[in-house]
CSV table of C-alpha atoms in Angstrom, one decimal:
chain,number,residue,atom,x,y,z
A,1,MET,CA,-0.1,-0.2,-0.2
A,2,THR,CA,1.6,2.9,-0.9
A,3,ASP,CA,2.2,6.4,0.8
A,4,GLU,CA,-0.5,8.0,-0.9
A,5,PHE,CA,-3.2,5.4,0.0
A,6,TRP,CA,-2.2,6.2,3.8
A,7,GLN,CA,-2.7,9.8,3.2
A,8,ASN,CA,-6.0,9.2,2.3
A,9,VAL,CA,-7.1,6.4,5.1
A,10,LEU,CA,-5.6,8.4,8.2
A,11,GLU,CA,-7.0,11.2,9.8
A,12,ASP,CA,-5.0,14.5,10.8
A,13,ASP,CA,-3.8,13.8,14.5
A,14,GLU,CA,-3.3,9.7,13.4
A,15,THR,CA,-0.1,8.0,13.0
A,16,LEU,CA,0.7,4.7,11.5
A,17,LEU,CA,2.0,2.2,14.1
A,18,TRP,CA,2.0,-1.4,12.7
A,19,THR,CA,1.2,-3.0,9.1
A,20,GLY,CA,0.4,-6.3,8.2
A,21,ARG,CA,-1.3,-8.9,6.3
A,22,PRO,CA,-2.3,-12.9,7.1
A,23,THR,CA,0.6,-15.1,5.8
A,24,PRO,CA,-1.0,-18.5,6.8
A,25,ARG,CA,1.2,-21.8,6.7
A,26,ILE,CA,0.1,-25.0,5.8
A,27,SER,CA,-0.2,-26.8,9.1
A,28,LEU,CA,-1.6,-28.7,12.2
A,29,ARG,CA,-2.0,-25.7,13.2
A,30,ASN,CA,-4.1,-24.0,11.3
A,31,PHE,CA,-6.8,-27.0,11.5
A,32,GLN,CA,-9.5,-24.4,10.9
A,33,LEU,CA,-8.0,-23.0,7.5
A,34,LEU,CA,-7.0,-27.1,6.2
A,35,GLY,CA,-10.5,-28.9,7.5
A,36,PRO,CA,-12.8,-28.1,4.7
A,37,PHE,CA,-9.8,-29.7,2.6
A,38,ILE,CA,-9.4,-32.7,5.1
A,39,GLY,CA,-13.3,-33.1,4.8
A,40,ALA,CA,-13.3,-33.4,1.3
A,41,VAL,CA,-11.1,-36.4,1.5
A,42,GLY,CA,-12.7,-37.8,4.2
A,43,THR,CA,-15.9,-37.3,2.6
A,44,VAL,CA,-14.1,-39.4,-0.9
A,45,ILE,CA,-14.0,-42.1,1.8
A,46,ALA,CA,-16.5,-42.7,3.5
A,47,GLY,CA,-18.2,-42.5,-0.8
A,48,GLY,CA,-15.9,-45.6,-1.4
A,49,PHE,CA,-17.2,-47.4,0.8
A,50,LEU,CA,-20.8,-46.9,0.6
A,51,LEU,CA,-20.1,-47.9,-3.0
A,52,THR,CA,-17.7,-51.2,-2.4
A,53,TYR,CA,-20.3,-52.0,0.4
A,54,ASN,CA,-23.6,-50.4,-0.7
A,55,SER,CA,-26.2,-52.7,0.9
A,56,LEU,CA,-28.9,-49.4,0.9
A,57,PRO,CA,-31.5,-49.5,-1.5
A,58,LEU,CA,-30.3,-46.0,-3.3
A,59,SER,CA,-28.8,-46.1,-6.7
A,60,GLN,CA,-24.8,-45.3,-7.2
A,61,SER,CA,-25.5,-42.3,-9.4
A,62,VAL,CA,-27.6,-41.5,-6.4
A,63,VAL,CA,-24.4,-41.8,-3.9
A,64,MET,CA,-22.1,-40.1,-6.4
A,65,ALA,CA,-24.0,-37.2,-6.7
A,66,ALA,CA,-23.6,-36.8,-3.1
A,67,VAL,CA,-20.1,-37.1,-2.6
A,68,ILE,CA,-19.6,-35.1,-5.4
A,69,GLY,CA,-21.7,-32.6,-3.6
A,70,LEU,CA,-20.2,-32.7,-1.1
A,71,VAL,CA,-16.4,-32.4,-1.9
A,72,VAL,CA,-17.2,-29.3,-3.9
A,73,LEU,CA,-18.4,-27.4,-1.0
A,74,SER,CA,-16.3,-28.1,1.0
A,75,LEU,CA,-13.8,-27.3,-1.2
A,76,VAL,CA,-15.4,-24.0,-1.9
A,77,LYS,CA,-15.4,-23.2,1.6
A,78,GLY,CA,-12.5,-23.7,1.7
A,79,LEU,CA,-10.5,-21.6,-1.5
A,80,ASN,CA,-12.7,-19.2,-0.7
A,81,ARG,CA,-11.3,-19.0,3.0
A,82,TRP,CA,-7.7,-19.0,1.4
A,83,ALA,CA,-9.3,-16.0,-0.7
A,84,ASP,CA,-10.5,-14.0,1.8
A,85,LEU,CA,-6.9,-13.8,3.6
A,86,THR,CA,-5.0,-13.5,0.8
A,87,ARG,CA,-7.2,-9.7,0.4
A,88,THR,CA,-6.8,-8.8,3.8
A,89,ARG,CA,-4.4,-6.5,5.2
A,90,TYR,CA,-4.3,-4.9,8.5
A,91,ALA,CA,-3.2,-1.8,10.3
A,92,LEU,CA,-3.1,-0.2,14.2
A,93,THR,CA,-3.3,3.5,14.4
A,94,ASN,CA,-3.0,5.1,17.7
A,95,HIS,CA,-7.0,5.7,17.3
A,96,ARG,CA,-8.3,2.6,15.5
A,97,ALA,CA,-7.5,-0.9,14.3
A,98,LEU,CA,-8.1,-1.3,10.5
A,99,PHE,CA,-9.2,-4.4,8.2
A,100,PHE,CA,-9.2,-3.8,5.2
A,101,ARG,CA,-10.4,-6.5,2.1
A,102,LEU,CA,-9.2,-5.4,-1.2
A,103,GLN,CA,-12.0,-6.3,-3.7
A,104,LYS,CA,-12.3,-5.5,-7.9
A,105,GLY,CA,-11.1,-2.5,-8.4
A,106,GLU,CA,-11.9,-1.5,-5.0
A,107,THR,CA,-10.5,-1.4,-0.8
A,108,ARG,CA,-13.2,-1.6,1.5
A,109,VAL,CA,-12.3,-0.9,5.0
A,110,LYS,CA,-13.4,-1.3,8.8
A,111,ALA,CA,-12.1,0.1,11.7
A,112,PHE,CA,-12.6,0.0,15.1
A,113,SER,CA,-11.7,2.1,17.7
A,114,ARG,CA,-8.3,1.7,20.1
A,115,SER,CA,-11.4,1.9,23.0
A,116,LEU,CA,-13.2,-1.4,22.1
A,117,GLU,CA,-9.1,-2.9,23.0
A,118,THR,CA,-9.1,-5.4,25.5
A,119,ALA,CA,-6.3,-7.7,26.7
A,120,PRO,CA,-4.3,-9.9,23.4
A,121,ASP,CA,-5.6,-12.9,23.2
A,122,VAL,CA,-2.6,-14.8,21.2
A,123,LYS,CA,-3.9,-17.8,19.4
A,124,PRO,CA,-1.1,-20.2,18.6
A,125,THR,CA,-1.9,-21.0,14.8
A,126,SER,CA,1.2,-20.4,12.3
A,127,PRO,CA,2.0,-17.7,12.5
A,128,PRO,CA,0.4,-16.3,15.3
A,129,SER,CA,-3.2,-14.6,15.7
A,130,VAL,CA,-3.7,-11.5,18.1
A,131,PHE,CA,-7.5,-11.2,18.7
A,132,PHE,CA,-7.8,-7.9,20.9
A,133,ILE,CA,-10.9,-5.9,19.6
A,134,ARG,CA,-14.2,-6.7,22.0
A,135,GLN,CA,-17.3,-6.2,18.9
A,136,GLU,CA,-20.5,-6.3,20.9
A,137,ARG,CA,-23.3,-7.1,18.2
A,138,SER,CA,-26.5,-4.6,18.2
A,139,ASP,CA,-29.1,-6.6,18.9
A,140,ASN,CA,-28.1,-8.5,22.0
A,141,PRO,CA,-25.0,-6.4,24.1
A,142,ALA,CA,-24.3,-9.8,26.1
A,143,LEU,CA,-23.2,-11.6,23.2
A,144,ALA,CA,-19.5,-9.9,22.0
A,145,GLY,CA,-17.4,-11.3,19.2
A,146,HIS,CA,-13.5,-11.2,19.9
A,147,LEU,CA,-11.6,-9.8,16.1
A,148,GLY,CA,-8.2,-9.1,15.7
A,149,PHE,CA,-5.7,-9.8,13.0
A,150,GLU,CA,-4.9,-13.3,12.0
A,151,TYR,CA,-1.5,-15.3,10.8
A,152,VAL,CA,0.4,-12.0,11.2
A,153,GLN,CA,4.0,-12.3,10.8
A,154,ASP,CA,5.5,-10.0,13.8
A,155,SER,CA,2.3,-10.4,16.4
A,156,ALA,CA,5.2,-9.6,19.0
A,157,SER,CA,5.9,-6.4,18.0
A,158,LEU,CA,2.2,-5.9,17.4
A,159,CYS,CA,1.0,-7.2,20.8
A,160,ARG,CA,4.3,-4.6,22.2
A,161,LEU,CA,1.3,-1.7,20.4
A,162,MET,CA,-1.8,-3.0,22.8
A,163,ALA,CA,-3.1,-0.3,25.7
A,164,THR,CA,-3.1,-3.7,28.1
A,165,ALA,CA,-0.5,-6.4,27.6
A,166,TYR,CA,-1.6,-10.1,27.4
A,167,LYS,CA,-0.4,-13.0,30.4
A,168,GLY,CA,3.2,-13.3,29.7
A,169,ALA,CA,4.0,-10.5,27.5
A,170,LYS,CA,7.0,-9.3,27.7
A,171,ARG,CA,6.9,-5.7,27.9
């Protein structure tokens, strides 16, 4: 992202502290990303057993259609999640946490005030994910989501910029 981009996004008294983007690695720690692909493999194996040992009153073409449909749905879900991450960028300023999504010639931005910041919760993904924004639902304030920057390389430097340190943080 260019200097001109930041001039258009940042407010007058706002300072850019950190920028990053998700860079997930293929690992068991990132099971939420690998899960749909493993699910597709499991569906193929289960479908193979059904076709081999079929004593059900279903034709093989119905079983094949169901297996193919479930595999396609699982793969589409996994690929969409990977694609979303490749189009995501993050920034932390002295006033806001910014989430960018690059889409077909435009950039969508969501901004959250640093006043919503909580102690960072570092998840052991590969690289780590740092969740630090509490977002309450307007229809039910008791339900709150924990948002943050996922799969970021320099999570340790990001955590040092948080208002409240997480347990065990080195300052």
